[in-house]
Amino acid sequence: MALTSSPLQGSLHHYFSKLVAFEYASKATENVSSTGVHTLLFVAGLSDGLCTVPFVTPLARSLPPNWRFVQPLLSSSYAGWGTSSLDEDVQELVQCINYILALRPEGKIVMLGHSTGCQDIMHYLLSPLGKTEIPRPHLAGGILQAGVSDRECMAMLLPEELYNSSVRLAQSYVNDGREEDVLPMAATGGFMNVPITARRWLALASPPPAHDGEDDYFSSDLPYDRLKETFGRIGTTGTRIQILFGEEDQYVPHSVDKKGMIEKWERVIRGGGGVVDKESGMVTGANHNLDNVSEEVVQDLVRRVIGFLGRIGEAI
């Protein structure tokens, strides 16, 4: 399924500062009170913006009458990710969720992350609360769709020497107190044609030996002890998890056993007392964002997400 140029109906909400969120028009025909309406909050990946991910519109149009689909613009949207951070994303998501909860105080929030949006979910659930940060509202559920490793993707797409030299340069910037300076395009190989700070480059590249970049939640080579500190702590949050991973995700190295990796994450979540949805797993025929795939593949993902929302509703 490819993106279409047809107009979209909905509401644009001004939720914080210069940031807005788009809420798709609901197909509901019956009168549903605001206390019975829940929200599926979509967080897109690097370089994405409003309605740029192909499966979003068919999913939004398929939601049950008591669910609404909302996508916020963040400072990191479009080209902003190169100078932003997961911390900033989380703070803005908190503002958006609080705005939604002010409209629907009894409603529940499920966050659907696509690509780097999955890192936002993990960071929202697990990163320490800053001294001046307001509390984060509870997520009833989190959907990790295409949670790939930026480190492994960069290593796959960039020549090895360019990757290594870019990391050395970024680290030298940080050592000199210039972590917020933008790296030269030549140093990053013009990666995604976006200005990128030294700090964000290291967060994504997560160089050896520690591989401790802030964004490095999903690399296939992370040891079990590291996974216990991330996936293993999800159970303490009370947030149910669904993992959806494209069988043909083009941003994952061919050497990675995607099915085995997902099953390992699920075991760690359950081992920490967390709940993994019964329809988590591989999406047959799906690539990273379901662009130019068959309608059958798109509807498989839509069906699983709607089923998860139904099971969340039963648990409320």
PDB file of C-alpha atoms in Angstrom:
ATOM      1  CA  MET A   1       0.000   0.000   0.000  1.00  0.00           C
ATOM      2  CA  ALA A   2       1.369   3.395  -1.003  1.00  0.00           C
ATOM      3  CA  LEU A   3       0.446   6.825   0.315  1.00  0.00           C
ATOM      4  CA  THR A   4      -2.506   8.444  -1.454  1.00  0.00           C
ATOM      5  CA  SER A   5      -3.112  12.103  -2.188  1.00  0.00           C
ATOM      6  CA  SER A   6      -6.735  12.124  -1.054  1.00  0.00           C
ATOM      7  CA  PRO A   7      -7.773  14.680   1.594  1.00  0.00           C
ATOM      8  CA  LEU A   8      -8.086  13.560   5.211  1.00  0.00           C
ATOM      9  CA  GLN A   9     -10.831  14.637   7.577  1.00  0.00           C
ATOM     10  CA  GLY A  10     -10.209  15.270  11.248  1.00  0.00           C
ATOM     11  CA  SER A  11      -9.306  17.798  13.902  1.00  0.00           C
ATOM     12  CA  LEU A  12      -6.045  19.618  14.477  1.00  0.00           C
ATOM     13  CA  HIS A  13      -5.256  20.110  18.163  1.00  0.00           C
ATOM     14  CA  HIS A  14      -2.770  22.677  19.476  1.00  0.00           C
ATOM     15  CA  TYR A  15      -1.447  20.717  22.427  1.00  0.00           C
ATOM     16  CA  PHE A  16       1.756  22.511  23.458  1.00  0.00           C
ATOM     17  CA  SER A  17       3.812  25.547  22.431  1.00  0.00           C
ATOM     18  CA  LYS A  18       4.166  25.373  18.628  1.00  0.00           C
ATOM     19  CA  LEU A  19       3.203  21.695  18.431  1.00  0.00           C
ATOM     20  CA  VAL A  20      -0.017  20.229  17.073  1.00  0.00           C
ATOM     21  CA  ALA A  21      -1.641  16.803  16.852  1.00  0.00           C
ATOM     22  CA  PHE A  22      -3.967  15.504  14.149  1.00  0.00           C
ATOM     23  CA  GLU A  23      -6.982  13.437  15.188  1.00  0.00           C
ATOM     24  CA  TYR A  24      -8.585  11.433  12.398  1.00  0.00           C
ATOM     25  CA  ALA A  25     -12.323  11.826  12.033  1.00  0.00           C
ATOM     26  CA  SER A  26     -14.095   8.914  13.689  1.00  0.00           C
ATOM     27  CA  LYS A  27     -16.342   6.577  11.738  1.00  0.00           C
ATOM     28  CA  ALA A  28     -18.558   6.257  14.831  1.00  0.00           C
ATOM     29  CA  THR A  29     -22.240   6.698  14.069  1.00  0.00           C
ATOM     30  CA  GLU A  30     -23.513   6.183  17.580  1.00  0.00           C
ATOM     31  CA  ASN A  31     -23.129   8.735  20.345  1.00  0.00           C
ATOM     32  CA  VAL A  32     -20.134   7.749  22.462  1.00  0.00           C
ATOM     33  CA  SER A  33     -19.595   9.837  25.595  1.00  0.00           C
ATOM     34  CA  SER A  34     -16.169  11.368  26.184  1.00  0.00           C
ATOM     35  CA  THR A  35     -15.751   9.169  29.258  1.00  0.00           C
ATOM     36  CA  GLY A  36     -15.928   6.068  27.072  1.00  0.00           C
ATOM     37  CA  VAL A  37     -13.452   7.185  24.409  1.00  0.00           C
ATOM     38  CA  HIS A  38      -9.872   5.941  24.369  1.00  0.00           C
ATOM     39  CA  THR A  39      -6.910   7.084  22.287  1.00  0.00           C
ATOM     40  CA  LEU A  40      -4.421   5.293  20.067  1.00  0.00           C
ATOM     41  CA  LEU A  41      -1.479   7.706  19.996  1.00  0.00           C
ATOM     42  CA  PHE A  42       0.800   7.184  17.000  1.00  0.00           C
ATOM     43  CA  VAL A  43       4.498   8.097  17.220  1.00  0.00           C
ATOM     44  CA  ALA A  44       6.306   7.952  13.894  1.00  0.00           C
ATOM     45  CA  GLY A  45       9.949   7.334  13.045  1.00  0.00           C
ATOM     46  CA  LEU A  46      12.926   9.296  11.741  1.00  0.00           C
ATOM     47  CA  SER A  47      11.994  11.750   8.946  1.00  0.00           C
ATOM     48  CA  ASP A  48       8.260  11.032   9.232  1.00  0.00           C
ATOM     49  CA  GLY A  49       5.570  13.620   9.890  1.00  0.00           C
ATOM     50  CA  LEU A  50       1.800  13.841   9.868  1.00  0.00           C
ATOM     51  CA  CYS A  51       0.183  10.983   7.951  1.00  0.00           C
ATOM     52  CA  THR A  52       3.382   9.992   6.091  1.00  0.00           C
ATOM     53  CA  VAL A  53       3.398   6.318   7.148  1.00  0.00           C
ATOM     54  CA  PRO A  54       1.318   4.293   4.642  1.00  0.00           C
ATOM     55  CA  PHE A  55      -0.596   2.026   7.059  1.00  0.00           C
ATOM     56  CA  VAL A  56      -1.748   4.863   9.311  1.00  0.00           C
ATOM     57  CA  THR A  57      -4.829   5.988   7.382  1.00  0.00           C
ATOM     58  CA  PRO A  58      -6.382   2.520   6.870  1.00  0.00           C
ATOM     59  CA  LEU A  59      -5.714   1.745  10.528  1.00  0.00           C
ATOM     60  CA  ALA A  60      -7.246   5.006  11.734  1.00  0.00           C
ATOM     61  CA  ARG A  61     -10.337   4.434   9.603  1.00  0.00           C
ATOM     62  CA  SER A  62     -10.794   0.925  11.020  1.00  0.00           C
ATOM     63  CA  LEU A  63     -10.767   1.750  14.735  1.00  0.00           C
ATOM     64  CA  PRO A  64     -13.757   0.776  16.902  1.00  0.00           C
ATOM     65  CA  PRO A  65     -16.252   3.575  17.691  1.00  0.00           C
ATOM     66  CA  ASN A  66     -14.831   4.162  21.178  1.00  0.00           C
ATOM     67  CA  TRP A  67     -11.234   4.662  19.983  1.00  0.00           C
ATOM     68  CA  ARG A  68      -9.656   7.723  18.370  1.00  0.00           C
ATOM     69  CA  PHE A  69      -6.429   7.863  16.351  1.00  0.00           C
ATOM     70  CA  VAL A  70      -4.169  10.809  17.179  1.00  0.00           C
ATOM     71  CA  GLN A  71      -0.737  11.621  15.758  1.00  0.00           C
ATOM     72  CA  PRO A  72       1.285  14.423  17.362  1.00  0.00           C
ATOM     73  CA  LEU A  73       3.927  16.440  15.623  1.00  0.00           C
ATOM     74  CA  LEU A  74       7.057  16.516  17.771  1.00  0.00           C
ATOM     75  CA  SER A  75      10.124  18.723  17.573  1.00  0.00           C
ATOM     76  CA  SER A  76      11.855  15.638  16.166  1.00  0.00           C
ATOM     77  CA  SER A  77       9.371  15.192  13.306  1.00  0.00           C
ATOM     78  CA  TYR A  78      10.494  15.458   9.689  1.00  0.00           C
ATOM     79  CA  ALA A  79      14.142  16.673   9.769  1.00  0.00           C
ATOM     80  CA  GLY A  80      14.069  17.677  13.446  1.00  0.00           C
ATOM     81  CA  TRP A  81      15.303  14.330  14.767  1.00  0.00           C
ATOM     82  CA  GLY A  82      18.938  15.165  14.065  1.00  0.00           C
ATOM     83  CA  THR A  83      19.009  17.869  16.738  1.00  0.00           C
ATOM     84  CA  SER A  84      16.449  16.347  19.107  1.00  0.00           C
ATOM     85  CA  SER A  85      16.507  13.462  21.605  1.00  0.00           C
ATOM     86  CA  LEU A  86      14.357  10.757  23.133  1.00  0.00           C
ATOM     87  CA  ASP A  87      14.178  12.825  26.320  1.00  0.00           C
ATOM     88  CA  GLU A  88      12.664  15.734  24.404  1.00  0.00           C
ATOM     89  CA  ASP A  89      10.250  13.414  22.594  1.00  0.00           C
ATOM     90  CA  VAL A  90       9.043  11.976  25.886  1.00  0.00           C
ATOM     91  CA  GLN A  91       8.501  15.398  27.438  1.00  0.00           C
ATOM     92  CA  GLU A  92       6.411  16.473  24.449  1.00  0.00           C
ATOM     93  CA  LEU A  93       4.450  13.223  24.446  1.00  0.00           C
ATOM     94  CA  VAL A  94       3.600  13.816  28.104  1.00  0.00           C
ATOM     95  CA  GLN A  95       2.222  17.233  27.156  1.00  0.00           C
ATOM     96  CA  CYS A  96       0.147  15.680  24.356  1.00  0.00           C
ATOM     97  CA  ILE A  97      -1.215  12.902  26.564  1.00  0.00           C
ATOM     98  CA  ASN A  98      -2.140  15.343  29.319  1.00  0.00           C
ATOM     99  CA  TYR A  99      -3.964  17.445  26.724  1.00  0.00           C
ATOM    100  CA  ILE A 100      -5.906  14.384  25.542  1.00  0.00           C
ATOM    101  CA  LEU A 101      -6.721  13.312  29.096  1.00  0.00           C
ATOM    102  CA  ALA A 102      -8.074  16.792  29.826  1.00  0.00           C
ATOM    103  CA  LEU A 103     -10.545  16.230  26.969  1.00  0.00           C
ATOM    104  CA  ARG A 104     -11.286  12.598  27.919  1.00  0.00           C
ATOM    105  CA  PRO A 105     -10.487  12.174  31.613  1.00  0.00           C
ATOM    106  CA  GLU A 106     -11.679   8.569  31.772  1.00  0.00           C
ATOM    107  CA  GLY A 107     -10.076   7.519  28.512  1.00  0.00           C
ATOM    108  CA  LYS A 108      -7.108   5.168  28.256  1.00  0.00           C
ATOM    109  CA  ILE A 109      -3.995   5.745  26.172  1.00  0.00           C
ATOM    110  CA  VAL A 110      -2.288   3.150  23.984  1.00  0.00           C
ATOM    111  CA  MET A 111       0.878   4.297  22.239  1.00  0.00           C
ATOM    112  CA  LEU A 112       1.736   2.863  18.816  1.00  0.00           C
ATOM    113  CA  GLY A 113       5.363   3.423  17.889  1.00  0.00           C
ATOM    114  CA  HIS A 114       6.680   3.030  14.356  1.00  0.00           C
ATOM    115  CA  SER A 115      10.456   2.567  13.991  1.00  0.00           C
ATOM    116  CA  THR A 116      12.109   5.172  16.267  1.00  0.00           C
ATOM    117  CA  GLY A 117       8.683   5.714  17.778  1.00  0.00           C
ATOM    118  CA  CYS A 118       9.290   2.334  19.445  1.00  0.00           C
ATOM    119  CA  GLN A 119      12.330   3.825  21.161  1.00  0.00           C
ATOM    120  CA  ASP A 120      10.083   6.624  22.396  1.00  0.00           C
ATOM    121  CA  ILE A 121       7.754   4.063  23.984  1.00  0.00           C
ATOM    122  CA  MET A 122      10.646   2.310  25.720  1.00  0.00           C
ATOM    123  CA  HIS A 123      12.082   5.619  26.887  1.00  0.00           C
ATOM    124  CA  TYR A 124       8.678   6.817  28.090  1.00  0.00           C
ATOM    125  CA  LEU A 125       8.222   3.678  30.150  1.00  0.00           C
ATOM    126  CA  LEU A 126      11.749   3.162  31.455  1.00  0.00           C
ATOM    127  CA  SER A 127      13.915   6.290  31.537  1.00  0.00           C
ATOM    128  CA  PRO A 128      14.314   8.116  34.877  1.00  0.00           C
ATOM    129  CA  LEU A 129      12.078  11.090  35.538  1.00  0.00           C
ATOM    130  CA  GLY A 130      14.076  14.324  35.394  1.00  0.00           C
ATOM    131  CA  LYS A 131      14.108  16.675  38.377  1.00  0.00           C
ATOM    132  CA  THR A 132      11.934  19.248  36.603  1.00  0.00           C
ATOM    133  CA  GLU A 133       9.913  16.763  34.549  1.00  0.00           C
ATOM    134  CA  ILE A 134       6.213  16.347  35.197  1.00  0.00           C
ATOM    135  CA  PRO A 135       4.927  12.807  35.917  1.00  0.00           C
ATOM    136  CA  ARG A 136       4.174  10.596  32.938  1.00  0.00           C
ATOM    137  CA  PRO A 137       0.574   9.371  32.619  1.00  0.00           C
ATOM    138  CA  HIS A 138       0.058   5.623  32.538  1.00  0.00           C
ATOM    139  CA  LEU A 139      -0.036   3.832  29.190  1.00  0.00           C
ATOM    140  CA  ALA A 140      -2.570   1.019  29.043  1.00  0.00           C
ATOM    141  CA  GLY A 141      -0.664  -0.477  26.131  1.00  0.00           C
ATOM    142  CA  GLY A 142       2.356  -0.052  23.918  1.00  0.00           C
ATOM    143  CA  ILE A 143       2.696  -1.367  20.351  1.00  0.00           C
ATOM    144  CA  LEU A 144       6.242  -1.730  19.037  1.00  0.00           C
ATOM    145  CA  GLN A 145       5.938  -1.788  15.233  1.00  0.00           C
ATOM    146  CA  ALA A 146       9.238  -2.071  13.343  1.00  0.00           C
ATOM    147  CA  GLY A 147      11.460  -1.470  16.358  1.00  0.00           C
ATOM    148  CA  VAL A 148      14.767  -1.813  14.521  1.00  0.00           C
ATOM    149  CA  SER A 149      18.320  -1.070  15.618  1.00  0.00           C
ATOM    150  CA  ASP A 150      19.613   2.250  14.294  1.00  0.00           C
ATOM    151  CA  ARG A 151      23.130   1.088  15.105  1.00  0.00           C
ATOM    152  CA  GLU A 152      22.846  -2.045  13.001  1.00  0.00           C
ATOM    153  CA  CYS A 153      21.061  -0.146  10.244  1.00  0.00           C
ATOM    154  CA  MET A 154      23.783   2.516  10.101  1.00  0.00           C
ATOM    155  CA  ALA A 155      26.478  -0.137  10.046  1.00  0.00           C
ATOM    156  CA  MET A 156      24.633  -1.790   7.162  1.00  0.00           C
ATOM    157  CA  LEU A 157      24.129   1.395   5.118  1.00  0.00           C
ATOM    158  CA  LEU A 158      27.382   3.265   5.757  1.00  0.00           C
ATOM    159  CA  PRO A 159      30.874   2.204   4.683  1.00  0.00           C
ATOM    160  CA  GLU A 160      32.743   0.862   7.704  1.00  0.00           C
ATOM    161  CA  GLU A 161      35.445   3.519   7.609  1.00  0.00           C
ATOM    162  CA  LEU A 162      32.868   6.311   7.343  1.00  0.00           C
ATOM    163  CA  TYR A 163      30.937   4.889  10.305  1.00  0.00           C
ATOM    164  CA  ASN A 164      34.130   4.650  12.377  1.00  0.00           C
ATOM    165  CA  SER A 165      35.453   8.090  11.423  1.00  0.00           C
ATOM    166  CA  SER A 166      32.073   9.728  12.079  1.00  0.00           C
ATOM    167  CA  VAL A 167      31.963   8.194  15.553  1.00  0.00           C
ATOM    168  CA  ARG A 168      35.500   9.396  16.294  1.00  0.00           C
ATOM    169  CA  LEU A 169      34.651  12.923  15.167  1.00  0.00           C
ATOM    170  CA  ALA A 170      31.395  13.007  17.126  1.00  0.00           C
ATOM    171  CA  GLN A 171      33.174  11.797  20.248  1.00  0.00           C
ATOM    172  CA  SER A 172      35.821  14.503  19.839  1.00  0.00           C
ATOM    173  CA  TYR A 173      33.059  17.112  19.634  1.00  0.00           C
ATOM    174  CA  VAL A 174      31.545  15.780  22.867  1.00  0.00           C
ATOM    175  CA  ASN A 175      34.931  15.718  24.586  1.00  0.00           C
ATOM    176  CA  ASP A 176      35.385  19.385  23.632  1.00  0.00           C
ATOM    177  CA  GLY A 177      31.977  20.348  25.041  1.00  0.00           C
ATOM    178  CA  ARG A 178      30.455  20.712  21.568  1.00  0.00           C
ATOM    179  CA  GLU A 179      27.878  17.914  21.776  1.00  0.00           C
ATOM    180  CA  GLU A 180      25.120  20.163  20.398  1.00  0.00           C
ATOM    181  CA  ASP A 181      27.170  21.206  17.358  1.00  0.00           C
ATOM    182  CA  VAL A 182      26.082  19.764  14.023  1.00  0.00           C
ATOM    183  CA  LEU A 183      28.518  17.408  12.351  1.00  0.00           C
ATOM    184  CA  PRO A 184      29.665  18.174   8.787  1.00  0.00           C
ATOM    185  CA  MET A 185      27.541  16.414   6.178  1.00  0.00           C
ATOM    186  CA  ALA A 186      30.713  14.890   4.743  1.00  0.00           C
ATOM    187  CA  ALA A 187      31.417  13.251   8.097  1.00  0.00           C
ATOM    188  CA  THR A 188      28.025  11.511   8.221  1.00  0.00           C
ATOM    189  CA  GLY A 189      27.850  10.681   4.532  1.00  0.00           C
ATOM    190  CA  GLY A 190      24.809  12.959   4.316  1.00  0.00           C
ATOM    191  CA  PHE A 191      22.879  10.347   6.320  1.00  0.00           C
ATOM    192  CA  MET A 192      19.190  10.857   5.478  1.00  0.00           C
ATOM    193  CA  ASN A 193      20.184  14.375   4.347  1.00  0.00           C
ATOM    194  CA  VAL A 194      19.578  15.800   7.826  1.00  0.00           C
ATOM    195  CA  PRO A 195      21.743  18.025  10.087  1.00  0.00           C
ATOM    196  CA  ILE A 196      22.773  15.846  13.055  1.00  0.00           C
ATOM    197  CA  THR A 197      24.425  16.881  16.301  1.00  0.00           C
ATOM    198  CA  ALA A 198      27.366  14.974  17.724  1.00  0.00           C
ATOM    199  CA  ARG A 199      25.208  13.934  20.683  1.00  0.00           C
ATOM    200  CA  ARG A 200      22.416  12.452  18.549  1.00  0.00           C
ATOM    201  CA  TRP A 201      24.859  10.745  16.198  1.00  0.00           C
ATOM    202  CA  LEU A 202      26.442   8.890  19.105  1.00  0.00           C
ATOM    203  CA  ALA A 203      23.014   8.096  20.560  1.00  0.00           C
ATOM    204  CA  LEU A 204      22.035   6.384  17.303  1.00  0.00           C
ATOM    205  CA  ALA A 205      25.401   4.899  16.308  1.00  0.00           C
ATOM    206  CA  SER A 206      25.976   3.566  19.847  1.00  0.00           C
ATOM    207  CA  PRO A 207      29.632   2.677  19.186  1.00  0.00           C
ATOM    208  CA  PRO A 208      31.586  -0.168  20.773  1.00  0.00           C
ATOM    209  CA  PRO A 209      32.628  -1.378  23.180  1.00  0.00           C
ATOM    210  CA  ALA A 210      29.807  -0.235  25.490  1.00  0.00           C
ATOM    211  CA  HIS A 211      27.051   0.203  22.873  1.00  0.00           C
ATOM    212  CA  ASP A 212      25.440   2.575  25.370  1.00  0.00           C
ATOM    213  CA  GLY A 213      23.781   5.009  22.984  1.00  0.00           C
ATOM    214  CA  GLU A 214      20.506   6.387  24.296  1.00  0.00           C
ATOM    215  CA  ASP A 215      18.622   5.038  21.268  1.00  0.00           C
ATOM    216  CA  ASP A 216      20.074   1.530  21.419  1.00  0.00           C
ATOM    217  CA  TYR A 217      17.134  -0.537  22.663  1.00  0.00           C
ATOM    218  CA  PHE A 218      16.669  -3.003  19.785  1.00  0.00           C
ATOM    219  CA  SER A 219      20.072  -4.202  18.586  1.00  0.00           C
ATOM    220  CA  SER A 220      20.119  -7.962  18.055  1.00  0.00           C
ATOM    221  CA  ASP A 221      23.462  -8.430  19.852  1.00  0.00           C
ATOM    222  CA  LEU A 222      22.519  -6.830  23.171  1.00  0.00           C
ATOM    223  CA  PRO A 223      23.291  -9.239  26.030  1.00  0.00           C
ATOM    224  CA  TYR A 224      20.590 -10.772  28.193  1.00  0.00           C
ATOM    225  CA  ASP A 225      21.564  -8.685  31.221  1.00  0.00           C
ATOM    226  CA  ARG A 226      21.065  -5.510  29.176  1.00  0.00           C
ATOM    227  CA  LEU A 227      17.668  -6.701  27.970  1.00  0.00           C
ATOM    228  CA  LYS A 228      16.600  -7.416  31.543  1.00  0.00           C
ATOM    229  CA  GLU A 229      17.228  -3.733  32.321  1.00  0.00           C
ATOM    230  CA  THR A 230      14.921  -2.656  29.490  1.00  0.00           C
ATOM    231  CA  PHE A 231      12.372  -5.246  28.326  1.00  0.00           C
ATOM    232  CA  GLY A 232      12.602  -6.965  31.700  1.00  0.00           C
ATOM    233  CA  ARG A 233      11.348  -3.875  33.540  1.00  0.00           C
ATOM    234  CA  ILE A 234       8.269  -3.270  31.399  1.00  0.00           C
ATOM    235  CA  GLY A 235       6.212  -5.440  33.749  1.00  0.00           C
ATOM    236  CA  THR A 236       6.721  -2.916  36.556  1.00  0.00           C
ATOM    237  CA  THR A 237       4.884  -0.268  34.521  1.00  0.00           C
ATOM    238  CA  GLY A 238       1.639  -2.216  34.113  1.00  0.00           C
ATOM    239  CA  THR A 239       1.708  -1.521  30.363  1.00  0.00           C
ATOM    240  CA  ARG A 240       0.688  -4.384  28.069  1.00  0.00           C
ATOM    241  CA  ILE A 241       2.917  -4.854  25.013  1.00  0.00           C
ATOM    242  CA  GLN A 242       2.371  -5.942  21.437  1.00  0.00           C
ATOM    243  CA  ILE A 243       5.358  -6.418  19.115  1.00  0.00           C
ATOM    244  CA  LEU A 244       4.815  -6.315  15.347  1.00  0.00           C
ATOM    245  CA  PHE A 245       7.837  -6.859  13.120  1.00  0.00           C
ATOM    246  CA  GLY A 246       7.904  -7.000   9.342  1.00  0.00           C
ATOM    247  CA  GLU A 247       9.098 -10.294   7.928  1.00  0.00           C
ATOM    248  CA  GLU A 248      10.828  -8.344   5.140  1.00  0.00           C
ATOM    249  CA  ASP A 249      11.983  -5.258   7.048  1.00  0.00           C
ATOM    250  CA  GLN A 250      14.686  -3.831   4.815  1.00  0.00           C
ATOM    251  CA  TYR A 251      16.466  -1.991   7.622  1.00  0.00           C
ATOM    252  CA  VAL A 252      17.467  -5.172   9.453  1.00  0.00           C
ATOM    253  CA  PRO A 253      20.669  -6.985   8.395  1.00  0.00           C
ATOM    254  CA  HIS A 254      20.028 -10.312   6.678  1.00  0.00           C
ATOM    255  CA  SER A 255      22.184 -12.014   9.297  1.00  0.00           C
ATOM    256  CA  VAL A 256      19.672 -11.207  12.054  1.00  0.00           C
ATOM    257  CA  ASP A 257      17.170 -13.888  13.038  1.00  0.00           C
ATOM    258  CA  LYS A 258      14.201 -11.534  13.376  1.00  0.00           C
ATOM    259  CA  LYS A 259      11.781 -14.154  14.681  1.00  0.00           C
ATOM    260  CA  GLY A 260      14.287 -15.415  17.251  1.00  0.00           C
ATOM    261  CA  MET A 261      15.067 -11.866  18.358  1.00  0.00           C
ATOM    262  CA  ILE A 262      11.413 -11.014  18.933  1.00  0.00           C
ATOM    263  CA  GLU A 263      10.834 -14.232  20.843  1.00  0.00           C
ATOM    264  CA  LYS A 264      13.801 -13.372  23.058  1.00  0.00           C
ATOM    265  CA  TRP A 265      12.332  -9.932  23.812  1.00  0.00           C
ATOM    266  CA  GLU A 266       8.982 -11.539  24.638  1.00  0.00           C
ATOM    267  CA  ARG A 267      10.601 -14.038  27.011  1.00  0.00           C
ATOM    268  CA  VAL A 268      12.408 -11.252  28.828  1.00  0.00           C
ATOM    269  CA  ILE A 269       9.208  -9.204  29.159  1.00  0.00           C
ATOM    270  CA  ARG A 270       7.277 -12.170  30.544  1.00  0.00           C
ATOM    271  CA  GLY A 271      10.191 -13.105  32.799  1.00  0.00           C
ATOM    272  CA  GLY A 272       9.880  -9.666  34.394  1.00  0.00           C
ATOM    273  CA  GLY A 273       6.157 -10.088  34.986  1.00  0.00           C
ATOM    274  CA  GLY A 274       5.052  -8.222  31.875  1.00  0.00           C
ATOM    275  CA  VAL A 275       2.148  -9.052  29.572  1.00  0.00           C
ATOM    276  CA  VAL A 276       2.835  -9.682  25.881  1.00  0.00           C
ATOM    277  CA  ASP A 277      -0.143  -9.777  23.549  1.00  0.00           C
ATOM    278  CA  LYS A 278      -1.027 -13.135  22.054  1.00  0.00           C
ATOM    279  CA  GLU A 279      -0.823 -11.764  18.491  1.00  0.00           C
ATOM    280  CA  SER A 280       2.666 -10.319  18.813  1.00  0.00           C
ATOM    281  CA  GLY A 281       5.201 -11.509  16.293  1.00  0.00           C
ATOM    282  CA  MET A 282       6.178 -11.417  12.646  1.00  0.00           C
ATOM    283  CA  VAL A 283       3.927  -9.787  10.062  1.00  0.00           C
ATOM    284  CA  THR A 284       4.213 -11.959   6.955  1.00  0.00           C
ATOM    285  CA  GLY A 285       5.060 -10.012   3.802  1.00  0.00           C
ATOM    286  CA  ALA A 286       5.532  -6.705   5.621  1.00  0.00           C
ATOM    287  CA  ASN A 287       8.450  -4.361   5.085  1.00  0.00           C
ATOM    288  CA  HIS A 288       9.453  -1.538   7.442  1.00  0.00           C
ATOM    289  CA  ASN A 289       6.458   0.784   6.991  1.00  0.00           C
ATOM    290  CA  LEU A 290       4.223  -1.415   4.802  1.00  0.00           C
ATOM    291  CA  ASP A 291       4.850   0.758   1.753  1.00  0.00           C
ATOM    292  CA  ASN A 292       3.828  -0.920  -1.511  1.00  0.00           C
ATOM    293  CA  VAL A 293       2.723  -4.148   0.111  1.00  0.00           C
ATOM    294  CA  SER A 294      -0.533  -5.967  -0.569  1.00  0.00           C
ATOM    295  CA  GLU A 295      -3.821  -4.994   1.033  1.00  0.00           C
ATOM    296  CA  GLU A 296      -3.813  -8.390   2.733  1.00  0.00           C
ATOM    297  CA  VAL A 297      -0.585  -7.540   4.581  1.00  0.00           C
ATOM    298  CA  VAL A 298      -1.931  -4.161   5.686  1.00  0.00           C
ATOM    299  CA  GLN A 299      -5.147  -5.703   6.934  1.00  0.00           C
ATOM    300  CA  ASP A 300      -3.204  -8.315   8.895  1.00  0.00           C
ATOM    301  CA  LEU A 301      -1.486  -5.533  10.830  1.00  0.00           C
ATOM    302  CA  VAL A 302      -4.758  -3.597  11.233  1.00  0.00           C
ATOM    303  CA  ARG A 303      -6.521  -6.715  12.530  1.00  0.00           C
ATOM    304  CA  ARG A 304      -3.820  -7.381  15.116  1.00  0.00           C
ATOM    305  CA  VAL A 305      -3.787  -3.803  16.387  1.00  0.00           C
ATOM    306  CA  ILE A 306      -7.582  -3.671  16.678  1.00  0.00           C
ATOM    307  CA  GLY A 307      -7.565  -7.023  18.455  1.00  0.00           C
ATOM    308  CA  PHE A 308      -5.017  -5.682  20.933  1.00  0.00           C
ATOM    309  CA  LEU A 309      -7.154  -2.604  21.575  1.00  0.00           C
ATOM    310  CA  GLY A 310     -10.128  -4.867  22.186  1.00  0.00           C
ATOM    311  CA  ARG A 311      -8.195  -6.898  24.717  1.00  0.00           C
ATOM    312  CA  ILE A 312      -7.005  -3.668  26.372  1.00  0.00           C
ATOM    313  CA  GLY A 313     -10.646  -2.590  26.576  1.00  0.00           C
ATOM    314  CA  GLU A 314     -11.636  -5.860  28.208  1.00  0.00           C
ATOM    315  CA  ALA A 315      -8.927  -5.336  30.825  1.00  0.00           C
ATOM    316  CA  ILE A 316     -10.015  -1.786  31.652  1.00  0.00           C
TER     317      ILE A 316
END
